[in-house]
Coordinates of C-alpha atoms in Angstrom, one line a residue:
M124 CA 107.5 -61.5 75.8
C125 CA 106.7 -59.6 78.9
G126 CA 103.5 -58.2 77.2
I127 CA 102.3 -61.8 76.1
K128 CA 103.0 -63.5 79.5
R129 CA 101.2 -60.5 81.1
E130 CA 98.2 -61.0 79.0
G131 CA 98.0 -64.7 79.5
E132 CA 98.3 -64.3 83.3
W133 CA 95.5 -61.7 83.4
F134 CA 93.2 -63.7 81.3
W135 CA 93.5 -66.7 83.7
H136 CA 93.1 -64.6 86.7
Q137 CA 90.0 -62.9 85.1
T138 CA 88.5 -66.3 84.4
R139 CA 89.0 -67.5 88.0
R140 CA 87.4 -64.2 89.3
D141 CA 84.3 -64.9 87.1
Q142 CA 84.0 -68.3 88.6
F143 CA 84.2 -66.7 91.9
D144 CA 81.3 -64.4 91.1
N145 CA 79.3 -67.5 89.8
L146 CA 79.9 -69.2 93.0
E147 CA 78.8 -66.3 94.9
K148 CA 75.6 -66.1 92.8
H149 CA 75.0 -69.9 93.2
T150 CA 75.6 -69.8 97.0
Q151 CA 73.2 -66.7 97.3
W152 CA 70.5 -68.7 95.2
G153 CA 70.8 -71.6 97.5
L154 CA 70.1 -69.4 100.6
D155 CA 67.1 -67.9 98.8
F156 CA 65.8 -71.3 98.0
L157 CA 66.3 -72.2 101.7
D158 CA 64.3 -69.1 102.7
K159 CA 61.7 -70.0 100.2
Y160 CA 61.3 -73.5 101.7
A161 CA 61.1 -71.9 105.1
K162 CA 58.2 -69.7 103.9
F163 CA 56.5 -72.8 102.6
V164 CA 56.8 -74.6 105.8
K165 CA 55.4 -71.5 107.8
E166 CA 52.4 -71.3 105.5
R167 CA 51.8 -75.0 105.9
L168 CA 52.2 -74.6 109.7
E169 CA 49.6 -72.0 109.7
I170 CA 47.2 -74.0 107.7
E171 CA 47.6 -77.1 110.2
Q172 CA 47.1 -74.6 113.1
N173 CA 44.0 -72.9 111.6
Y174 CA 42.7 -76.4 110.4
A175 CA 42.9 -77.7 114.1
K176 CA 41.4 -74.6 115.5
Q177 CA 38.5 -74.7 113.0
L178 CA 38.0 -78.3 113.9
R179 CA 37.9 -77.7 117.6
N180 CA 35.4 -74.8 117.1
L181 CA 33.2 -77.1 114.9
V182 CA 33.4 -79.7 117.7
K183 CA 32.5 -77.2 120.3
K184 CA 29.5 -75.7 118.3
F185 CA 27.9 -79.0 117.8
C186 CA 28.7 -80.7 121.3
P187 CA 25.7 -80.8 123.5
K188 CA 25.3 -78.0 126.2
R189 CA 25.7 -79.6 129.7
S190 CA 23.6 -76.9 131.2
S191 CA 20.9 -79.4 132.3
K192 CA 20.6 -83.2 132.6
E193 CA 17.3 -83.0 130.5
E194 CA 19.5 -82.3 127.3
E195 CA 21.8 -85.2 127.9
P196 CA 21.9 -87.4 124.8
R197 CA 19.9 -90.6 125.2
F198 CA 19.3 -91.9 121.7
T199 CA 22.1 -94.2 120.1
S200 CA 22.3 -92.0 117.1
C201 CA 22.9 -89.0 119.2
I202 CA 25.4 -90.8 121.5
A203 CA 27.2 -92.0 118.3
F204 CA 27.6 -88.6 116.9
Y205 CA 28.9 -87.1 120.0
N206 CA 31.3 -89.9 120.2
I207 CA 32.3 -88.9 116.6
L208 CA 32.6 -85.4 117.7
N209 CA 35.0 -86.6 120.6
E210 CA 37.2 -88.5 118.1
L211 CA 37.2 -85.6 115.7
N212 CA 38.4 -83.3 118.7
D213 CA 41.1 -85.9 119.2
Y214 CA 42.0 -85.7 115.5
A215 CA 42.2 -81.9 115.7
G216 CA 44.7 -82.5 118.5
Q217 CA 46.9 -84.6 116.3
R218 CA 46.8 -81.9 113.7
E219 CA 48.1 -79.6 116.5
V220 CA 50.9 -82.0 117.2
V221 CA 51.8 -82.1 113.6
A222 CA 51.8 -78.3 113.6
E223 CA 53.9 -78.3 116.6
E224 CA 56.3 -80.9 115.4
I225 CA 56.7 -79.1 112.0
G226 CA 57.3 -75.8 113.8
H227 CA 60.0 -77.1 116.2
R228 CA 61.7 -79.7 114.1
V229 CA 61.6 -78.1 110.6
Y230 CA 60.7 -74.4 110.6
A231 CA 62.8 -73.3 113.7
E232 CA 65.7 -75.5 112.4
I233 CA 65.7 -74.1 109.0
M234 CA 65.5 -70.5 110.3
K235 CA 68.4 -71.1 112.6
Y236 CA 70.3 -72.8 110.0
S237 CA 69.7 -70.2 107.4
Y238 CA 71.1 -67.5 109.8
E239 CA 74.4 -69.6 110.3
L240 CA 74.7 -70.2 106.5
K241 CA 74.4 -66.6 105.5
A242 CA 77.1 -65.7 108.3
E243 CA 79.4 -68.4 107.1
R244 CA 78.9 -67.5 103.4
K245 CA 79.7 -64.0 104.1
S246 CA 82.8 -65.0 106.0
H247 CA 83.9 -67.2 103.2
L248 CA 83.3 -64.6 100.5
Q249 CA 85.1 -61.9 102.4
E250 CA 88.1 -64.3 102.7
G251 CA 88.1 -64.8 98.9
R252 CA 87.8 -61.0 98.3
R253 CA 90.7 -60.2 100.4
A254 CA 92.6 -62.8 98.6
Q255 CA 91.8 -61.3 95.3
Q256 CA 92.6 -57.8 96.6
Y257 CA 95.9 -58.8 97.9
L258 CA 96.8 -60.4 94.5
E259 CA 95.7 -57.4 92.7
M260 CA 97.8 -55.1 94.8
C261 CA 100.8 -57.5 94.3
M262 CA 100.1 -57.3 90.5
K263 CA 100.0 -53.6 90.7
Q264 CA 103.3 -53.4 92.5
M265 CA 104.8 -55.8 90.0
D266 CA 103.4 -53.9 87.1
S267 CA 104.7 -50.6 88.6
S268 CA 108.1 -51.9 89.0
K269 CA 108.1 -53.3 85.5
K270 CA 107.1 -49.9 84.0
K271 CA 109.9 -48.2 85.9
F272 CA 112.4 -50.8 84.6
E273 CA 111.3 -50.1 81.2
R274 CA 111.5 -46.4 81.6
E275 CA 114.9 -46.7 83.1
C276 CA 116.0 -48.9 80.2
R277 CA 114.9 -46.3 77.8
E278 CA 116.8 -43.7 79.7
A279 CA 119.8 -45.7 79.7
E280 CA 119.7 -46.2 76.0
K281 CA 119.4 -42.6 75.4
A282 CA 122.3 -42.0 77.6
Q283 CA 124.2 -44.5 75.7
Q284 CA 123.3 -43.0 72.3
T285 CA 124.3 -39.6 73.6
Y286 CA 127.7 -40.8 75.0
E287 CA 128.4 -42.7 71.6
R288 CA 127.4 -39.5 69.6
L289 CA 129.7 -37.2 71.8
D290 CA 132.5 -39.7 71.8
N291 CA 132.5 -39.9 67.9
D292 CA 132.2 -36.1 67.6
A293 CA 135.6 -34.4 67.2
N294 CA 134.2 -31.0 68.1
A295 CA 132.9 -32.3 71.5
T296 CA 134.9 -31.3 74.4
K297 CA 136.4 -33.9 76.8
S298 CA 134.3 -32.7 79.7
D299 CA 131.1 -33.1 77.7
V300 CA 132.2 -36.6 76.8
E301 CA 133.0 -37.3 80.6
K302 CA 129.7 -35.9 81.6
A303 CA 127.8 -38.0 79.1
K304 CA 129.8 -41.0 80.2
Q305 CA 128.8 -40.2 83.9
Q306 CA 125.2 -40.0 82.9
L307 CA 125.4 -43.2 81.0
N308 CA 126.7 -45.0 84.0
L309 CA 124.2 -43.6 86.2
R310 CA 121.3 -44.5 83.9
T311 CA 122.7 -48.0 83.5
H312 CA 123.0 -48.4 87.4
M313 CA 119.3 -47.2 87.8
A314 CA 118.1 -49.6 85.1
D315 CA 119.9 -52.5 86.8
E316 CA 118.3 -51.5 90.1
S317 CA 114.9 -51.2 88.4
K318 CA 115.5 -54.5 86.7
N319 CA 116.4 -56.1 90.2
E320 CA 113.2 -54.5 91.8
Y321 CA 111.0 -55.7 88.8
A322 CA 112.5 -59.2 89.1
A323 CA 111.8 -59.3 92.8
Q324 CA 108.2 -58.0 92.4
L325 CA 107.6 -60.4 89.5
Q326 CA 108.9 -63.3 91.6
N327 CA 106.7 -62.2 94.6
Y328 CA 103.6 -61.8 92.4
N329 CA 104.1 -65.3 90.7
A330 CA 104.3 -66.8 94.2
E331 CA 101.2 -65.0 95.5
Q332 CA 99.4 -65.8 92.3
H333 CA 100.3 -69.5 92.7
K334 CA 99.4 -69.4 96.3
H335 CA 96.1 -67.6 95.4
F336 CA 95.0 -70.0 92.6
Y337 CA 96.3 -73.2 94.1
I338 CA 95.8 -72.7 97.8
V339 CA 93.7 -69.6 98.9
I340 CA 90.9 -69.7 96.4
P341 CA 90.5 -73.5 96.3
Q342 CA 90.3 -73.4 100.1
V343 CA 87.6 -70.7 99.8
Y344 CA 85.8 -72.7 97.1
K345 CA 85.9 -75.8 99.3
H346 CA 84.3 -74.1 102.2
L347 CA 81.5 -72.7 100.0
Q348 CA 81.0 -76.2 98.5
E349 CA 80.9 -77.7 101.9
M350 CA 78.5 -75.2 103.0
D351 CA 76.3 -75.7 100.0
E352 CA 76.3 -79.5 100.5
R353 CA 75.3 -79.0 104.1
R354 CA 72.5 -76.9 103.0
T355 CA 71.4 -79.6 100.6
V356 CA 71.5 -82.2 103.4
K357 CA 69.6 -80.0 105.7
L358 CA 66.9 -79.6 103.2
S359 CA 66.8 -83.4 102.8
E360 CA 66.4 -83.7 106.5
C361 CA 63.7 -81.3 106.8
Y362 CA 61.8 -83.0 103.9
K363 CA 62.2 -86.1 105.9
G364 CA 61.2 -84.6 109.1
F365 CA 58.2 -83.1 107.5
A366 CA 57.1 -86.5 106.4
D367 CA 57.9 -88.0 109.9
A368 CA 55.7 -85.5 111.6
E369 CA 52.8 -86.9 109.6
R370 CA 53.9 -90.4 110.1
K371 CA 54.1 -90.2 113.9
V372 CA 50.4 -89.2 114.2
I373 CA 49.0 -91.8 111.8
P374 CA 48.5 -94.6 114.4
I375 CA 46.5 -92.2 116.6
I376 CA 44.5 -90.8 113.6
S377 CA 43.8 -94.3 112.5
K378 CA 42.3 -95.0 116.0
C379 CA 40.3 -91.9 115.8
L380 CA 38.8 -93.0 112.6
E381 CA 38.4 -96.5 113.9
G382 CA 36.6 -94.9 116.8
M383 CA 34.3 -93.1 114.4
V384 CA 33.3 -96.4 112.7
Q385 CA 32.7 -98.1 116.0
A386 CA 30.5 -95.2 117.0
A387 CA 28.6 -95.6 113.7
K388 CA 28.1 -99.3 114.4
S389 CA 26.8 -98.7 117.8
V390 CA 23.6 -97.1 116.5
D391 CA 20.7 -99.2 117.3
E392 CA 17.4 -98.2 115.8
R393 CA 15.3 -100.6 117.9
R394 CA 16.8 -99.1 121.2
D395 CA 16.1 -95.6 120.0
S396 CA 12.5 -96.5 119.3
Q397 CA 12.2 -98.1 122.8
I398 CA 13.6 -94.9 124.3
V399 CA 10.8 -92.8 122.6
V400 CA 8.2 -95.2 123.9
D401 CA 9.6 -95.1 127.3
C402 CA 9.8 -91.4 127.2
F403 CA 6.3 -90.6 126.1
K404 CA 4.3 -93.5 127.7
S405 CA 1.6 -91.9 130.1
G406 CA 0.2 -94.9 132.0
F407 CA -3.2 -93.8 131.3
E408 CA -5.9 -96.1 130.1
P409 CA -7.0 -95.8 126.5
P410 CA -10.7 -94.5 125.9
G411 CA -13.4 -97.0 126.0
D412 CA -15.7 -98.2 123.1
Y413 CA -18.5 -96.0 122.0
P414 CA -21.9 -97.4 123.2
F415 CA -24.4 -98.7 120.6
E416 CA -27.5 -96.2 120.4
D417 CA -30.6 -98.0 118.9
Y418 CA -32.8 -95.7 116.8
S419 CA -34.9 -98.5 115.3
Q420 CA -36.9 -99.3 118.3
H421 CA -40.1 -97.6 117.0
I422 CA -40.1 -100.3 114.1
Y423 CA -41.2 -103.0 116.4
R424 CA -44.1 -101.1 117.9
T425 CA -46.3 -101.7 114.9
V426 CA -47.7 -105.3 114.7
S427 CA -50.1 -107.2 112.9
D428 CA -53.7 -107.9 114.1
G429 CA -54.0 -111.2 116.1
T430 CA -50.3 -111.2 117.1
I431 CA -49.5 -111.0 120.7
S432 CA -46.5 -109.1 121.3
T433 CA -44.2 -109.6 124.1
P434 CA -44.0 -106.7 126.5
K435 CA -40.7 -104.7 126.0
P436 CA -39.0 -103.1 128.9
E437 CA -37.7 -99.6 128.3
V438 CA -34.2 -99.6 127.0
T439 CA -32.1 -97.3 128.8
R440 CA -30.4 -94.8 126.4
I441 CA -27.2 -92.8 126.9
D442 CA -27.2 -89.1 126.1
P443 CA -24.8 -89.0 123.2
K444 CA -23.7 -85.5 124.3
I445 CA -22.6 -86.8 127.8
T446 CA -21.0 -89.9 126.1
M447 CA -19.2 -87.8 123.4
G448 CA -18.0 -85.3 125.9
K449 CA -16.7 -88.0 128.2
A450 CA -15.0 -89.8 125.3
K451 CA -13.5 -86.6 124.1
G452 CA -12.0 -86.1 127.6
K453 CA -9.7 -89.2 126.9
L454 CA -8.6 -88.6 123.4
W455 CA -5.9 -86.0 124.6
L456 CA -3.8 -89.0 125.6
F457 CA -3.1 -90.0 121.9
G458 CA -2.9 -86.4 120.8
K459 CA -1.2 -83.4 122.3
K460 CA -1.5 -83.0 125.9
P461 CA -2.8 -79.6 126.9
K462 CA 0.1 -77.5 128.5
G463 CA -0.4 -76.3 132.2
P464 CA 1.7 -74.9 134.8
A465 CA 4.5 -77.2 136.1
L466 CA 3.7 -78.5 139.7
E467 CA 6.1 -79.5 142.4
D468 CA 4.7 -83.0 142.8
F469 CA 4.5 -83.4 139.0
S470 CA 0.8 -84.1 139.2
H471 CA 0.4 -82.4 136.0
L472 CA 2.1 -85.3 134.3
P473 CA 0.9 -88.7 133.4
P474 CA 1.4 -91.4 136.0
E475 CA 4.2 -93.2 134.2
Q476 CA 6.1 -89.8 133.7
R477 CA 5.3 -88.6 137.1
R478 CA 6.8 -91.7 138.7
K479 CA 9.9 -91.2 136.4
K480 CA 10.3 -87.6 137.4
L481 CA 9.7 -88.2 141.1
Q482 CA 12.4 -91.1 141.1
Q483 CA 14.9 -88.9 139.3
R484 CA 14.4 -86.1 141.8
I485 CA 14.7 -88.7 144.8
D486 CA 18.0 -90.0 143.3
E487 CA 19.3 -86.5 143.0
L488 CA 18.5 -85.5 146.5
N489 CA 20.1 -88.8 147.9
R490 CA 23.2 -87.9 146.1
E491 CA 23.2 -84.4 147.5
L492 CA 22.4 -85.8 150.9
Q493 CA 25.4 -88.2 150.7
K494 CA 27.7 -85.2 149.8
E495 CA 26.5 -83.4 152.8
I496 CA 26.9 -86.3 155.0
D497 CA 30.4 -86.8 153.8
Q498 CA 31.1 -83.2 154.2
K499 CA 29.8 -83.4 157.8
E500 CA 32.0 -86.4 158.6
A501 CA 35.0 -84.5 157.2
L502 CA 34.3 -81.4 159.3
N503 CA 33.9 -83.6 162.5
K504 CA 37.3 -85.3 161.8
M505 CA 38.8 -81.9 161.4
K506 CA 37.3 -80.5 164.5
D507 CA 38.7 -83.7 166.4
V508 CA 42.2 -82.8 165.0
Y509 CA 42.0 -79.2 166.0
E510 CA 40.8 -80.1 169.5
K511 CA 43.8 -82.6 169.9
S512 CA 46.2 -80.0 168.2
P513 CA 45.1 -76.5 168.9
Q514 CA 48.2 -75.3 167.0
M515 CA 46.5 -76.4 163.8
G516 CA 43.4 -74.4 164.1
D517 CA 40.4 -73.2 166.3
P518 CA 37.6 -76.0 166.6
S519 CA 35.0 -73.4 167.1
S520 CA 35.6 -71.9 163.8
L521 CA 34.2 -75.0 162.2
Q522 CA 31.0 -74.9 164.2
P523 CA 28.9 -72.4 161.9
K524 CA 29.9 -74.8 158.8
I525 CA 29.0 -77.8 160.7
A526 CA 25.6 -76.3 161.7
E527 CA 25.0 -75.1 158.2
T528 CA 25.8 -78.7 157.0
M529 CA 23.3 -80.2 159.7
S530 CA 20.6 -77.9 158.4
N531 CA 21.1 -78.9 154.9
I532 CA 20.9 -82.6 155.7
E533 CA 17.6 -81.9 157.6
K534 CA 16.1 -80.1 154.6
L535 CA 17.2 -82.8 152.2
R536 CA 15.8 -85.4 154.2
T537 CA 12.4 -83.6 154.6
E538 CA 12.4 -83.1 150.8
I539 CA 13.3 -86.8 150.2
Q540 CA 10.5 -87.9 152.4
K541 CA 8.0 -85.6 150.8
N542 CA 8.9 -86.9 147.3
E543 CA 8.9 -90.6 148.6
A544 CA 5.3 -90.0 149.8
W545 CA 4.4 -88.7 146.4
L546 CA 6.1 -91.7 144.7
S547 CA 4.3 -94.0 146.9
E548 CA 1.0 -92.4 145.9
V549 CA 1.8 -93.1 142.4
E550 CA 2.9 -96.6 142.8
G551 CA 0.6 -97.5 145.6
K552 CA -2.4 -99.9 145.4
V553 CA -5.6 -98.6 143.4
S554 CA -8.5 -98.1 145.8
Q555 CA -11.4 -100.5 145.9
R556 CA -13.5 -99.7 143.1
S557 CA -17.3 -99.3 143.8
E558 CA -18.3 -101.9 140.9
R559 CA -16.2 -104.2 138.9
R560 CA -17.5 -105.5 135.5
H561 CA -16.5 -108.0 133.2
S562 CA -14.1 -107.1 130.2
A563 CA -15.5 -105.3 127.2
E564 CA -14.8 -108.4 125.1
A565 CA -16.8 -110.7 127.4
N566 CA -19.8 -108.1 127.3
H567 CA -19.5 -108.0 123.5
L568 CA -19.7 -111.8 123.2
V569 CA -22.9 -111.8 125.4
A570 CA -24.3 -109.1 123.2
Q571 CA -23.5 -111.1 120.0
G572 CA -25.3 -114.2 121.5
R573 CA -28.5 -112.2 122.2
E574 CA -28.5 -110.4 118.8
S575 CA -29.2 -112.0 115.5
P576 CA -27.5 -111.0 112.3
E577 CA -30.7 -109.1 111.1
G578 CA -30.5 -106.9 114.3
S579 CA -33.4 -108.6 116.0
Y580 CA -33.0 -110.2 119.6
T581 CA -33.6 -113.9 120.3
E582 CA -35.9 -115.2 122.8
D583 CA -34.3 -116.5 126.2
A584 CA -36.3 -118.8 128.4
N585 CA -35.1 -117.1 131.5
Q586 CA -35.9 -113.7 130.2
E587 CA -39.2 -112.0 129.7
G588 CA -38.3 -109.3 127.3
R589 CA -35.3 -108.1 125.2
I590 CA -32.5 -106.8 127.3
Q591 CA -29.7 -104.5 126.0
T592 CA -26.5 -104.5 127.8
Q593 CA -24.4 -101.3 127.8
P594 CA -21.1 -100.9 129.7
P595 CA -21.0 -97.8 131.9
V596 CA -18.7 -95.0 130.8
H597 CA -15.8 -93.9 132.9
T598 CA -15.7 -90.2 133.6
E599 CA -12.0 -89.9 134.2
F600 CA -8.8 -92.0 134.3
D601 CA -7.8 -93.7 137.6
D602 CA -4.4 -92.2 137.8
E603 CA -4.4 -91.7 141.5
F604 CA -3.8 -94.8 143.9
D605 CA -5.0 -95.1 147.5
D606 CA -2.7 -97.7 149.1
D607 CA 0.9 -97.9 149.3
D608 CA 1.0 -101.7 149.0
P609 CA 1.1 -103.4 145.5
L610 CA -2.0 -104.6 144.0
P611 CA -2.7 -108.5 144.9
A612 CA -3.2 -110.9 142.1
I613 CA -6.8 -111.7 141.4
G614 CA -6.2 -114.2 138.6
H615 CA -3.8 -115.1 135.8
C616 CA -3.9 -114.8 132.0
K617 CA -2.3 -116.3 128.9
A618 CA -1.3 -114.4 126.0
I619 CA -3.1 -115.5 122.9
Y620 CA -1.4 -112.9 120.5
P621 CA 1.8 -111.1 120.9
F622 CA 1.7 -107.3 121.9
D623 CA 4.4 -104.7 121.4
G624 CA 3.4 -102.4 124.3
N625 CA 4.8 -99.3 122.8
N626 CA 2.3 -96.8 124.4
E627 CA 2.9 -95.4 127.7
G628 CA 1.9 -97.7 130.5
T629 CA 1.3 -100.7 128.4
L630 CA 3.1 -103.9 128.9
A631 CA 4.7 -106.0 126.1
M632 CA 4.1 -109.7 126.0
K633 CA 4.8 -112.6 123.9
E634 CA 2.3 -115.3 122.6
G635 CA 1.7 -117.9 125.2
E636 CA 3.2 -115.8 128.1
V637 CA 1.6 -116.3 131.6
M638 CA 1.0 -113.2 133.9
Y639 CA -0.8 -112.2 136.9
I640 CA -4.1 -110.3 136.7
I641 CA -4.0 -107.5 139.2
E642 CA -6.9 -105.4 137.8
E643 CA -9.9 -106.5 135.7
D644 CA -11.1 -104.9 132.6
K645 CA -13.3 -101.9 133.4
G646 CA -15.0 -101.8 130.1
D647 CA -12.4 -99.9 128.2
G648 CA -10.7 -103.1 126.7
W649 CA -7.6 -103.1 128.8
T650 CA -6.6 -105.4 131.7
R651 CA -3.8 -104.6 134.1
A652 CA -1.3 -107.4 134.4
R653 CA 2.0 -108.2 136.2
R654 CA 4.9 -110.3 135.1
Q655 CA 6.8 -112.7 137.3
N656 CA 9.7 -110.0 137.7
G657 CA 7.2 -107.5 139.2
E658 CA 6.8 -105.5 135.9
E659 CA 3.3 -104.0 135.5
G660 CA 1.2 -102.6 132.9
Y661 CA -1.9 -102.7 130.8
V662 CA -2.6 -105.2 128.0
P663 CA -5.4 -105.6 125.5
T664 CA -8.3 -107.8 127.0
S665 CA -9.0 -109.3 123.6
Y666 CA -5.3 -110.5 123.4
I667 CA -5.3 -112.6 126.6
D668 CA -7.3 -115.6 128.0
V669 CA -8.2 -114.6 131.6
T670 CA -8.8 -117.0 134.6
L671 CA -10.0 -115.2 137.7
E672 CA -9.9 -116.6 141.3
K673 CA -13.1 -117.7 142.9
N674 CA -12.9 -115.4 145.9
S675 CA -12.4 -112.4 143.5
K676 CA -14.9 -113.0 140.8
G677 CA -17.8 -111.7 142.9
S678 CA -16.1 -108.5 143.8

């Protein structure tokens, strides 16, 4: 009976021990999974950081270098691209926010919680192992007392058999019987003591076993279960925190994307084209028409007998080499301008470009002058403060700086005056020309009226011979102005056709627009006009209807 009960108790205990080992393995798996997720978060964090870093490097690579103002973007397509780069830089910042949020809210908490769970698990497992070891010790004590009781019972049985054998033996002496009886009593007493000890140990073991399986171990299991559930909840919170880190930046990222869309919508191809026109227009006059060279004059020298020919005055012919040379001198305006050394007054540039450069330089000098003036006022105020309160500083220590500032102001003013003189020279009034002629289109109409379709000339009552009109050829462009005052109006014109005015120095006009004439056509087919708002430029003579004032027609 004792053996059967012992086997049953041992099997139950062994079963519970196996469950303890399984729970130990399960909690270890849970911690390993937590570490695995922490590793995943760390690698995702590094990906976000590297992504943001690469985006910032990309933006930095393609952003314009602010080394000089010449490289500042002016075209709407470039400005839109740089705005997109700025939005992309903000987007990279949001990726950094995500990485930082994941690092602090998820990864750091997981690592801290994993460390705490490992320490807690170790404590609970040690508590369970101590309980198991104590129960095993109680069981060993109970088993030892049981074996001792069993041994003492066998010894008592042997002593009883010996006593009965001697008591029944007639040949046995009385002393032997008494001795056997004493031995029997001793063994019986020892067996009773072993029995009591075994009963006490058995009772103690049963109590400890009940406490172990119904109180201690369930408490350990409960703690392990709570720990594992907290681990699961923590994982759930981290999953949610991971998503919240992304959700928080979605509004700002949406604004970044919206900014990119707005930048794309801001691209204006017309404005970019106008910027190109304004950038490269030179202000020079286009080259004039090539003159007609008549090689058929010898045909009219042979006439039939009896025919009286009208004397023909000699027709002035222009050397084609000179004409071509002069014409070729103008063609660079529409091609590639020859490069030359950059001059301080920008005289190597076309008039319109020269005017822009000088105006830009004057604006920059004025800004620098204003800074120096502000600095001078600040130094004077500081000097006054030092004079009123000597303990704050020595007024004489500011004198060198004030003198240097005054010197800079004088230099800047001199430089501004010099550049303003150059600007006035460019924008000034054109000097009085030696001869003014009618427009090339008017001359062409006169020539058409005198020439027949067959190439012969019609007779004129006021003329004795055939006259061929050829416009004089300008040797160079008049890009230098003599006076500082704006040119006076010598008439007005009305646009017959619209004109885009895309070339440098030209003036766009609409059909029917009325403008002032400030310079007649000099034979190159262009007339200088001025709008009501003061904007000046050249327009094609054939595109306008010109009306000159009476006091200016003879000039």
